[in-house]
Amino acid sequence: LLILLLFVSAVVFALPAKDNNKISVRYLLTFYQYHNQKEPVTEEMVLDIDNEKSHFYSYFDHKRNLIKDSILAIGGSAIEASSVAIEKGLPRPKLKFHVWKNLPSRHNLLFTDDFIVNYRYSEPIEKINWTLIDRDSIICNHNCKCAESTFHGRKWIVWFTMEIPVSEGPWKLNGLPGLIMCAEDTENEFSFIAIGVSNGNESDIVVPSKKYVECSKSDYYEQMLLKWRNPEEYVLRVMGTVSYPVDKFGNKLKVDERKAIFLEKDREEK
C-alpha cells in the first residue's frame, strides 16, 4: 500500500517560500474505524502551520462549518446549512476532531472532537523517539527520507522532507527535522499521504470560542469506546434521549457492537 501511495498522482501546489512561515498541507487519510470493518474509509485532512503553531483537522468538516456559520449569521438554520453543503458536493465528514499544537501555550497540545458533544482535553506535546531508515522516496515532488517509531502502541513508518524544515506532521506526529509527508502504521489501519502543499493557511490557527465539555484524555476515550460499542447508550448518556436507526417502515434496526480502532492503539479495548 505504501509503495502505491508514494507514486499516485498528487495535487502539487507552489512550494513554500523560505521566508514564508505559513504552510498548508493536504493529506488523504485512509483508515479503519472498528475491528472487522470490511473496507477502509477515507477523509481529506489539513495541517496548517504558522511558525510553531499548527492545526490539524478535516477539510470537509471545515468547509461545512464555514457554510453553517454564514447561514446561522443571517438567521438560517442548521438544516438549511446542511442542504447547502450537500448542493455544493461537500460530503459529511467521518472525523470531526482537531489537534492544535503549541496552543494555548508552547509545548501544549489541545485536542477537540465536535461529534455530538464538543469534547476538549489538553496534554503536553509528547517527544517521539524516531529511528532513521536508509531509504528515500519522492512525495509531491519533495525528496523524502524514512524513519520509524512506536507511539502509543502503534508502530509508524514515516517519510519526511528536509526541503520543508518544520518539525511537524499529521495528527500528533512530530519531532523530525522536516515535514512528515507520509505516515503509515505497520498494521495497515491508518495511512496519511500528502496530496498537496501550499503557501499560507487554509484557516486561521485559533481555537473557536464555543462551549466545550472539558474532560481528561481517559474520559474522552471512554466515551469513544462506548460510542462504538453501544451507540444507543452513548446518545442517552450525552443527550439524555434515546436514538436508534430504523428501516423504511419505522422498525428499529439492530446495531452490532463494534470494537473501535484508535490512532492511539493503547486506548483500544483489549
mmCIF file of N, CA, C and O in Angstrom, residues 153-246:
data_model
loop_
_atom_site.group_PDB
_atom_site.id
_atom_site.type_symbol
_atom_site.label_atom_id
_atom_site.label_comp_id
_atom_site.label_asym_id
_atom_site.label_seq_id
_atom_site.Cartn_x
_atom_site.Cartn_y
_atom_site.Cartn_z
ATOM 1 N N GLY A 153 1.548 2.594 21.317
ATOM 2 C CA GLY A 153 1.221 1.223 20.974
ATOM 3 C C GLY A 153 1.137 0.917 19.496
ATOM 4 O O GLY A 153 0.864 -0.227 19.111
ATOM 5 N N ARG A 154 1.382 1.916 18.654
ATOM 6 C CA ARG A 154 1.288 1.707 17.215
ATOM 7 C C ARG A 154 2.631 2.041 16.561
ATOM 8 O O ARG A 154 3.190 3.114 16.801
ATOM 9 N N LYS A 155 3.151 1.126 15.749
ATOM 10 C CA LYS A 155 4.423 1.367 15.070
ATOM 11 C C LYS A 155 4.175 2.110 13.759
ATOM 12 O O LYS A 155 3.353 1.700 12.935
ATOM 13 N N TRP A 156 4.904 3.214 13.585
ATOM 14 C CA TRP A 156 4.732 4.071 12.417
ATOM 15 C C TRP A 156 5.968 4.053 11.536
ATOM 16 O O TRP A 156 7.094 4.122 12.025
ATOM 17 N N ILE A 157 5.750 3.986 10.227
ATOM 18 C CA ILE A 157 6.782 4.229 9.222
ATOM 19 C C ILE A 157 6.421 5.554 8.558
ATOM 20 O O ILE A 157 5.296 5.701 8.040
ATOM 21 N N VAL A 158 7.318 6.514 8.588
ATOM 22 C CA VAL A 158 7.009 7.831 8.046
ATOM 23 C C VAL A 158 8.064 8.253 7.025
ATOM 24 O O VAL A 158 9.212 7.793 7.055
ATOM 25 N N TRP A 159 7.645 9.154 6.140
ATOM 26 C CA TRP A 159 8.526 9.773 5.161
ATOM 27 C C TRP A 159 8.476 11.277 5.399
ATOM 28 O O TRP A 159 7.390 11.864 5.441
ATOM 29 N N PHE A 160 9.630 11.895 5.560
ATOM 30 C CA PHE A 160 9.679 13.326 5.837
ATOM 31 C C PHE A 160 10.640 14.008 4.875
ATOM 32 O O PHE A 160 11.575 13.387 4.357
ATOM 33 N N THR A 161 10.395 15.299 4.622
ATOM 34 C CA THR A 161 11.236 16.050 3.709
ATOM 35 C C THR A 161 11.938 17.187 4.432
ATOM 36 O O THR A 161 11.289 18.019 5.082
ATOM 37 N N MET A 162 13.253 17.240 4.300
ATOM 38 C CA MET A 162 14.031 18.329 4.884
ATOM 39 C C MET A 162 13.989 19.569 4.000
ATOM 40 O O MET A 162 14.507 20.616 4.363
ATOM 41 N N GLU A 163 13.334 19.453 2.823
ATOM 42 C CA GLU A 163 13.135 20.618 1.961
ATOM 43 C C GLU A 163 12.109 21.577 2.560
ATOM 44 O O GLU A 163 12.027 22.736 2.180
ATOM 45 N N ILE A 164 11.292 21.055 3.493
ATOM 46 C CA ILE A 164 10.361 21.887 4.262
ATOM 47 C C ILE A 164 10.733 21.668 5.728
ATOM 48 O O ILE A 164 10.204 20.782 6.404
ATOM 49 N N PRO A 165 11.685 22.453 6.240
ATOM 50 C CA PRO A 165 12.290 22.178 7.553
ATOM 51 C C PRO A 165 11.427 22.595 8.731
ATOM 52 O O PRO A 165 11.792 23.460 9.530
ATOM 53 N N VAL A 166 10.263 21.981 8.853
ATOM 54 C CA VAL A 166 9.400 22.199 10.014
ATOM 55 C C VAL A 166 9.199 20.858 10.692
ATOM 56 O O VAL A 166 8.973 19.842 10.029
ATOM 57 N N SER A 167 9.289 20.831 12.004
ATOM 58 C CA SER A 167 9.192 19.581 12.763
ATOM 59 C C SER A 167 7.732 19.251 13.038
ATOM 60 O O SER A 167 7.297 19.190 14.184
ATOM 61 N N GLU A 168 6.980 19.027 11.960
ATOM 62 C CA GLU A 168 5.539 18.841 12.064
ATOM 63 C C GLU A 168 5.091 17.634 11.262
ATOM 64 O O GLU A 168 5.832 17.091 10.444
ATOM 65 N N GLY A 169 3.840 17.246 11.494
ATOM 66 C CA GLY A 169 3.260 16.141 10.754
ATOM 67 C C GLY A 169 1.777 16.013 11.070
ATOM 68 O O GLY A 169 1.234 16.759 11.888
ATOM 69 N N PRO A 170 1.102 15.074 10.419
ATOM 70 C CA PRO A 170 -0.330 14.891 10.658
ATOM 71 C C PRO A 170 -0.609 14.393 12.068
ATOM 72 O O PRO A 170 0.244 13.773 12.706
ATOM 73 N N TRP A 171 -1.814 14.708 12.533
ATOM 74 C CA TRP A 171 -2.280 14.270 13.859
ATOM 75 C C TRP A 171 -1.295 14.735 14.919
ATOM 76 O O TRP A 171 -0.966 15.922 14.986
ATOM 77 N N LYS A 172 -0.810 13.845 15.789
ATOM 78 C CA LYS A 172 0.106 14.213 16.865
ATOM 79 C C LYS A 172 1.568 13.905 16.514
ATOM 80 O O LYS A 172 2.451 14.094 17.341
ATOM 81 N N LEU A 173 1.806 13.440 15.277
ATOM 82 C CA LEU A 173 3.154 13.071 14.877
ATOM 83 C C LEU A 173 4.018 14.312 14.685
ATOM 84 O O LEU A 173 3.572 15.304 14.101
ATOM 85 N N ASN A 174 5.243 14.268 15.164
ATOM 86 C CA ASN A 174 6.143 15.419 15.084
ATOM 87 C C ASN A 174 7.547 14.953 15.459
ATOM 88 O O ASN A 174 7.775 13.785 15.747
ATOM 89 N N GLY A 175 8.492 15.903 15.466
ATOM 90 C CA GLY A 175 9.794 15.624 16.040
ATOM 91 C C GLY A 175 10.891 15.240 15.079
ATOM 92 O O GLY A 175 11.968 14.832 15.516
ATOM 93 N N LEU A 176 10.655 15.371 13.758
ATOM 94 C CA LEU A 176 11.684 15.093 12.768
ATOM 95 C C LEU A 176 12.190 16.408 12.174
ATOM 96 O O LEU A 176 11.505 17.432 12.252
ATOM 97 N N PRO A 177 13.375 16.423 11.557
ATOM 98 C CA PRO A 177 13.930 17.680 11.021
ATOM 99 C C PRO A 177 13.340 18.086 9.681
ATOM 100 O O PRO A 177 14.014 18.683 8.840
ATOM 101 N N GLY A 178 12.079 17.757 9.477
ATOM 102 C CA GLY A 178 11.394 18.116 8.255
ATOM 103 C C GLY A 178 9.941 17.667 8.314
ATOM 104 O O GLY A 178 9.559 16.831 9.153
ATOM 105 N N LEU A 179 9.127 18.222 7.445
ATOM 106 C CA LEU A 179 7.691 17.935 7.426
ATOM 107 C C LEU A 179 7.429 16.472 7.080
ATOM 108 O O LEU A 179 7.982 15.940 6.112
ATOM 109 N N ILE A 180 6.574 15.811 7.862
ATOM 110 C CA ILE A 180 6.168 14.437 7.570
ATOM 111 C C ILE A 180 5.162 14.454 6.428
ATOM 112 O O ILE A 180 4.079 15.027 6.536
ATOM 113 N N MET A 181 5.532 13.833 5.315
ATOM 114 C CA MET A 181 4.695 13.819 4.117
ATOM 115 C C MET A 181 3.826 12.560 4.030
ATOM 116 O O MET A 181 2.792 12.564 3.366
ATOM 117 N N CYS A 182 4.265 11.500 4.677
ATOM 118 C CA CYS A 182 3.502 10.251 4.650
ATOM 119 C C CYS A 182 3.745 9.518 5.961
ATOM 120 O O CYS A 182 4.872 9.494 6.468
ATOM 121 N N ALA A 183 2.698 8.940 6.523
ATOM 122 C CA ALA A 183 2.816 8.153 7.750
ATOM 123 C C ALA A 183 1.861 6.972 7.643
ATOM 124 O O ALA A 183 0.687 7.141 7.313
ATOM 125 N N GLU A 184 2.388 5.795 7.902
ATOM 126 C CA GLU A 184 1.571 4.589 7.797
ATOM 127 C C GLU A 184 1.937 3.639 8.926
ATOM 128 O O GLU A 184 3.120 3.435 9.207
ATOM 129 N N ASP A 185 0.927 3.074 9.579
ATOM 130 C CA ASP A 185 1.233 2.132 10.648
ATOM 131 C C ASP A 185 1.449 0.744 10.050
ATOM 132 O O ASP A 185 0.972 0.436 8.959
ATOM 133 N N THR A 186 2.188 -0.078 10.761
ATOM 134 C CA THR A 186 2.589 -1.378 10.226
ATOM 135 C C THR A 186 1.440 -2.388 10.187
ATOM 136 O O THR A 186 1.583 -3.446 9.591
ATOM 137 N N GLU A 187 0.293 -2.058 10.800
ATOM 138 C CA GLU A 187 -0.869 -2.943 10.736
ATOM 139 C C GLU A 187 -1.827 -2.536 9.627
ATOM 140 O O GLU A 187 -2.906 -3.120 9.481
ATOM 141 N N ASN A 188 -1.429 -1.495 8.854
ATOM 142 C CA ASN A 188 -2.234 -1.013 7.722
ATOM 143 C C ASN A 188 -3.642 -0.583 8.139
ATOM 144 O O ASN A 188 -4.610 -0.781 7.397
ATOM 145 N N GLU A 189 -3.740 0.006 9.329
ATOM 146 C CA GLU A 189 -5.032 0.522 9.793
ATOM 147 C C GLU A 189 -5.151 2.026 9.571
ATOM 148 O O GLU A 189 -6.267 2.550 9.492
ATOM 149 N N PHE A 190 -4.017 2.719 9.457
ATOM 150 C CA PHE A 190 -4.019 4.160 9.222
ATOM 151 C C PHE A 190 -2.916 4.525 8.230
ATOM 152 O O PHE A 190 -1.791 4.030 8.328
ATOM 153 N N SER A 191 -3.257 5.402 7.293
ATOM 154 C CA SER A 191 -2.275 5.880 6.331
ATOM 155 C C SER A 191 -2.564 7.335 5.990
ATOM 156 O O SER A 191 -3.665 7.665 5.544
ATOM 157 N N PHE A 192 -1.581 8.208 6.249
ATOM 158 C CA PHE A 192 -1.660 9.608 5.843
ATOM 159 C C PHE A 192 -0.705 9.815 4.669
ATOM 160 O O PHE A 192 0.470 9.471 4.774
ATOM 161 N N ILE A 193 -1.192 10.379 3.558
ATOM 162 C CA ILE A 193 -0.316 10.672 2.432
ATOM 163 C C ILE A 193 -0.587 12.110 1.969
ATOM 164 O O ILE A 193 -1.739 12.487 1.736
ATOM 165 N N ALA A 194 0.468 12.923 1.892
ATOM 166 C CA ALA A 194 0.309 14.310 1.460
ATOM 167 C C ALA A 194 -0.106 14.340 -0.007
ATOM 168 O O ALA A 194 0.486 13.660 -0.852
ATOM 169 N N ILE A 195 -1.114 15.131 -0.320
ATOM 170 C CA ILE A 195 -1.569 15.281 -1.703
ATOM 171 C C ILE A 195 -1.417 16.721 -2.176
ATOM 172 O O ILE A 195 -1.735 17.029 -3.320
ATOM 173 N N GLY A 196 -0.914 17.593 -1.317
ATOM 174 C CA GLY A 196 -0.688 18.975 -1.729
ATOM 175 C C GLY A 196 -0.055 19.801 -0.636
ATOM 176 O O GLY A 196 -0.334 19.600 0.541
ATOM 177 N N VAL A 197 0.839 20.701 -1.036
ATOM 178 C CA VAL A 197 1.493 21.622 -0.113
ATOM 179 C C VAL A 197 1.395 23.014 -0.715
ATOM 180 O O VAL A 197 1.663 23.204 -1.903
ATOM 181 N N SER A 198 0.993 23.997 0.079
ATOM 182 C CA SER A 198 0.838 25.354 -0.442
ATOM 183 C C SER A 198 1.258 26.387 0.584
ATOM 184 O O SER A 198 1.331 26.103 1.791
ATOM 185 N N ASN A 199 1.548 27.597 0.104
ATOM 186 C CA ASN A 199 1.828 28.715 0.994
ATOM 187 C C ASN A 199 0.536 29.186 1.661
ATOM 188 O O ASN A 199 -0.555 29.048 1.112
ATOM 189 N N GLY A 200 0.669 29.780 2.841
ATOM 190 C CA GLY A 200 -0.497 30.300 3.544
ATOM 191 C C GLY A 200 -1.228 29.201 4.289
ATOM 192 O O GLY A 200 -0.877 28.022 4.220
ATOM 193 N N ASN A 201 -2.269 29.583 5.018
ATOM 194 C CA ASN A 201 -3.078 28.636 5.790
ATOM 195 C C ASN A 201 -4.486 28.565 5.236
ATOM 196 O O ASN A 201 -5.026 29.556 4.740
ATOM 197 N N GLU A 202 -5.078 27.388 5.317
ATOM 198 C CA GLU A 202 -6.468 27.204 4.917
ATOM 199 C C GLU A 202 -7.391 27.979 5.849
ATOM 200 O O GLU A 202 -8.419 28.501 5.434
ATOM 201 N N SER A 203 -7.018 28.086 7.122
ATOM 202 C CA SER A 203 -7.813 28.834 8.095
ATOM 203 C C SER A 203 -6.874 29.416 9.146
ATOM 204 O O SER A 203 -5.724 28.987 9.277
ATOM 205 N N ASP A 204 -7.375 30.404 9.895
ATOM 206 C CA ASP A 204 -6.579 30.990 10.966
ATOM 207 C C ASP A 204 -6.377 29.965 12.081
ATOM 208 O O ASP A 204 -7.290 29.205 12.416
ATOM 209 N N ILE A 205 -5.175 29.968 12.653
ATOM 210 C CA ILE A 205 -4.882 28.999 13.708
ATOM 211 C C ILE A 205 -5.293 29.592 15.050
ATOM 212 O O ILE A 205 -4.486 30.137 15.805
ATOM 213 N N VAL A 206 -6.583 29.516 15.315
ATOM 214 C CA VAL A 206 -7.153 29.974 16.582
ATOM 215 C C VAL A 206 -8.176 28.939 17.031
ATOM 216 O O VAL A 206 -8.804 28.268 16.221
ATOM 217 N N VAL A 207 -8.325 28.802 18.325
ATOM 218 C CA VAL A 207 -9.310 27.872 18.870
ATOM 219 C C VAL A 207 -10.664 28.576 18.917
ATOM 220 O O VAL A 207 -10.786 29.645 19.518
ATOM 221 N N PRO A 208 -11.687 28.034 18.255
ATOM 222 C CA PRO A 208 -13.002 28.691 18.232
ATOM 223 C C PRO A 208 -13.564 28.913 19.632
ATOM 224 O O PRO A 208 -13.367 28.088 20.532
ATOM 225 N N SER A 209 -14.262 30.013 19.779
ATOM 226 C CA SER A 209 -14.931 30.301 21.052
ATOM 227 C C SER A 209 -16.289 29.605 21.055
ATOM 228 O O SER A 209 -17.230 30.048 20.398
ATOM 229 N N LYS A 210 -16.360 28.488 21.706
ATOM 230 C CA LYS A 210 -17.623 27.756 21.818
ATOM 231 C C LYS A 210 -17.633 27.044 23.157
ATOM 232 O O LYS A 210 -16.621 26.998 23.865
ATOM 233 N N LYS A 211 -18.752 26.490 23.503
ATOM 234 C CA LYS A 211 -18.873 25.780 24.768
ATOM 235 C C LYS A 211 -18.312 24.373 24.611
ATOM 236 O O LYS A 211 -18.787 23.584 23.789
ATOM 237 N N TYR A 212 -17.292 24.057 25.401
ATOM 238 C CA TYR A 212 -16.668 22.739 25.352
ATOM 239 C C TYR A 212 -16.983 21.952 26.616
ATOM 240 O O TYR A 212 -17.198 22.533 27.681
ATOM 241 N N VAL A 213 -16.976 20.649 26.471
ATOM 242 C CA VAL A 213 -17.025 19.763 27.625
ATOM 243 C C VAL A 213 -15.578 19.421 27.969
ATOM 244 O O VAL A 213 -14.932 18.636 27.268
ATOM 245 N N GLU A 214 -15.067 20.067 29.001
ATOM 246 C CA GLU A 214 -13.684 19.819 29.400
ATOM 247 C C GLU A 214 -13.595 18.436 30.033
ATOM 248 O O GLU A 214 -14.388 18.091 30.916
ATOM 249 N N CYS A 215 -12.644 17.649 29.580
ATOM 250 C CA CYS A 215 -12.531 16.278 30.081
ATOM 251 C C CYS A 215 -11.070 15.858 30.098
ATOM 252 O O CYS A 215 -10.207 16.522 29.516
ATOM 253 N N SER A 216 -10.810 14.762 30.758
ATOM 254 C CA SER A 216 -9.471 14.182 30.697
ATOM 255 C C SER A 216 -9.375 13.350 29.428
ATOM 256 O O SER A 216 -10.388 12.979 28.816
ATOM 257 N N LYS A 217 -8.167 13.037 29.048
ATOM 258 C CA LYS A 217 -7.960 12.180 27.876
ATOM 259 C C LYS A 217 -8.602 10.809 28.100
ATOM 260 O O LYS A 217 -9.237 10.253 27.193
ATOM 261 N N SER A 218 -8.483 10.277 29.292
ATOM 262 C CA SER A 218 -9.074 8.973 29.605
ATOM 263 C C SER A 218 -10.589 9.013 29.493
ATOM 264 O O SER A 218 -11.217 8.079 28.960
ATOM 265 N N ASP A 219 -11.203 10.088 29.987
ATOM 266 C CA ASP A 219 -12.661 10.224 29.905
ATOM 267 C C ASP A 219 -13.117 10.290 28.443
ATOM 268 O O ASP A 219 -14.145 9.703 28.068
ATOM 269 N N TYR A 220 -12.365 11.012 27.626
ATOM 270 C CA TYR A 220 -12.716 11.124 26.205
ATOM 271 C C TYR A 220 -12.725 9.749 25.548
ATOM 272 O O TYR A 220 -13.684 9.380 24.858
ATOM 273 N N TYR A 221 -11.662 8.978 25.758
ATOM 274 C CA TYR A 221 -11.584 7.669 25.113
ATOM 275 C C TYR A 221 -12.636 6.712 25.665
ATOM 276 O O TYR A 221 -13.147 5.841 24.939
ATOM 277 N N GLU A 222 -12.998 6.863 26.916
ATOM 278 C CA GLU A 222 -14.076 6.044 27.473
ATOM 279 C C GLU A 222 -15.376 6.294 26.721
ATOM 280 O O GLU A 222 -16.124 5.353 26.408
ATOM 281 N N GLN A 223 -15.646 7.568 26.417
ATOM 282 C CA GLN A 223 -16.856 7.907 25.667
ATOM 283 C C GLN A 223 -16.796 7.368 24.237
ATOM 284 O O GLN A 223 -17.795 6.889 23.692
ATOM 285 N N MET A 224 -15.621 7.439 23.595
ATOM 286 C CA MET A 224 -15.498 6.952 22.221
ATOM 287 C C MET A 224 -15.626 5.429 22.149
ATOM 288 O O MET A 224 -16.195 4.889 21.191
ATOM 289 N N LEU A 225 -15.129 4.728 23.144
ATOM 290 C CA LEU A 225 -15.321 3.279 23.203
ATOM 291 C C LEU A 225 -16.802 2.940 23.294
ATOM 292 O O LEU A 225 -17.302 2.037 22.611
ATOM 293 N N LEU A 226 -17.513 3.690 24.136
ATOM 294 C CA LEU A 226 -18.948 3.470 24.292
ATOM 295 C C LEU A 226 -19.701 3.796 23.011
ATOM 296 O O LEU A 226 -20.649 3.085 22.643
ATOM 297 N N LYS A 227 -19.285 4.849 22.319
ATOM 298 C CA LYS A 227 -19.967 5.257 21.080
ATOM 299 C C LYS A 227 -20.007 4.120 20.072
ATOM 300 O O LYS A 227 -21.020 3.914 19.390
ATOM 301 N N TRP A 228 -18.914 3.369 19.968
ATOM 302 C CA TRP A 228 -18.870 2.265 19.014
ATOM 303 C C TRP A 228 -19.458 0.984 19.592
ATOM 304 O O TRP A 228 -20.099 0.203 18.879
ATOM 305 N N ARG A 229 -19.275 0.763 20.876
ATOM 306 C CA ARG A 229 -19.756 -0.473 21.500
ATOM 307 C C ARG A 229 -21.271 -0.465 21.656
ATOM 308 O O ARG A 229 -21.948 -1.474 21.422
ATOM 309 N N ASN A 230 -21.838 0.682 22.052
ATOM 310 C CA ASN A 230 -23.272 0.774 22.300
ATOM 311 C C ASN A 230 -23.746 2.192 21.971
ATOM 312 O O ASN A 230 -23.861 3.042 22.855
ATOM 313 N N PRO A 231 -24.013 2.475 20.672
ATOM 314 C CA PRO A 231 -24.403 3.830 20.257
ATOM 315 C C PRO A 231 -25.627 4.372 20.985
ATOM 316 O O PRO A 231 -25.680 5.558 21.305
ATOM 317 N N GLU A 232 -26.615 3.515 21.261
ATOM 318 C CA GLU A 232 -27.820 3.974 21.954
ATOM 319 C C GLU A 232 -27.481 4.476 23.350
ATOM 320 O O GLU A 232 -27.957 5.541 23.784
ATOM 321 N N GLU A 233 -26.687 3.707 24.066
ATOM 322 C CA GLU A 233 -26.298 4.107 25.416
ATOM 323 C C GLU A 233 -25.481 5.393 25.385
ATOM 324 O O GLU A 233 -25.623 6.257 26.254
ATOM 325 N N TYR A 234 -24.624 5.530 24.362
ATOM 326 C CA TYR A 234 -23.811 6.742 24.243
ATOM 327 C C TYR A 234 -24.697 7.975 24.055
ATOM 328 O O TYR A 234 -24.525 8.990 24.749
ATOM 329 N N VAL A 235 -25.647 7.912 23.127
ATOM 330 C CA VAL A 235 -26.535 9.046 22.876
ATOM 331 C C VAL A 235 -27.361 9.360 24.117
ATOM 332 O O VAL A 235 -27.568 10.524 24.474
ATOM 333 N N LEU A 236 -27.847 8.319 24.798
ATOM 334 C CA LEU A 236 -28.625 8.527 26.021
ATOM 335 C C LEU A 236 -27.776 9.236 27.072
ATOM 336 O O LEU A 236 -28.249 10.143 27.761
ATOM 337 N N ARG A 237 -26.521 8.844 27.191
ATOM 338 C CA ARG A 237 -25.645 9.421 28.201
ATOM 339 C C ARG A 237 -25.338 10.893 27.916
ATOM 340 O O ARG A 237 -25.355 11.716 28.837
ATOM 341 N N VAL A 238 -25.083 11.233 26.658
ATOM 342 C CA VAL A 238 -24.645 12.605 26.359
ATOM 343 C C VAL A 238 -25.796 13.544 26.005
ATOM 344 O O VAL A 238 -25.689 14.761 26.183
ATOM 345 N N MET A 239 -26.915 12.987 25.505
ATOM 346 C CA MET A 239 -28.032 13.825 25.075
ATOM 347 C C MET A 239 -29.248 13.712 25.982
ATOM 348 O O MET A 239 -30.137 14.558 25.947
ATOM 349 N N GLY A 240 -29.301 12.638 26.772
ATOM 350 C CA GLY A 240 -30.453 12.439 27.643
ATOM 351 C C GLY A 240 -31.668 11.896 26.927
ATOM 352 O O GLY A 240 -32.760 11.851 27.500
ATOM 353 N N THR A 241 -31.520 11.488 25.676
ATOM 354 C CA THR A 241 -32.620 10.927 24.897
ATOM 355 C C THR A 241 -32.152 9.629 24.244
ATOM 356 O O THR A 241 -30.960 9.397 24.075
ATOM 357 N N VAL A 242 -33.118 8.806 23.854
ATOM 358 C CA VAL A 242 -32.816 7.552 23.176
ATOM 359 C C VAL A 242 -32.941 7.765 21.676
ATOM 360 O O VAL A 242 -33.922 8.324 21.192
ATOM 361 N N SER A 243 -31.930 7.329 20.927
ATOM 362 C CA SER A 243 -31.950 7.437 19.475
ATOM 363 C C SER A 243 -31.442 6.143 18.878
ATOM 364 O O SER A 243 -30.460 5.568 19.373
ATOM 365 N N TYR A 244 -32.124 5.656 17.846
ATOM 366 C CA TYR A 244 -31.694 4.413 17.218
ATOM 367 C C TYR A 244 -32.115 4.424 15.745
ATOM 368 O O TYR A 244 -33.085 5.094 15.353
ATOM 369 N N PRO A 245 -31.384 3.706 14.892
ATOM 370 C CA PRO A 245 -31.732 3.671 13.466
ATOM 371 C C PRO A 245 -32.977 2.835 13.216
ATOM 372 O O PRO A 245 -33.263 1.878 13.942
ATOM 373 N N VAL A 246 -33.730 3.213 12.175
ATOM 374 C CA VAL A 246 -34.943 2.485 11.805
ATOM 375 C C VAL A 246 -34.928 2.213 10.301
ATOM 376 O O VAL A 246 -34.238 2.897 9.541
#
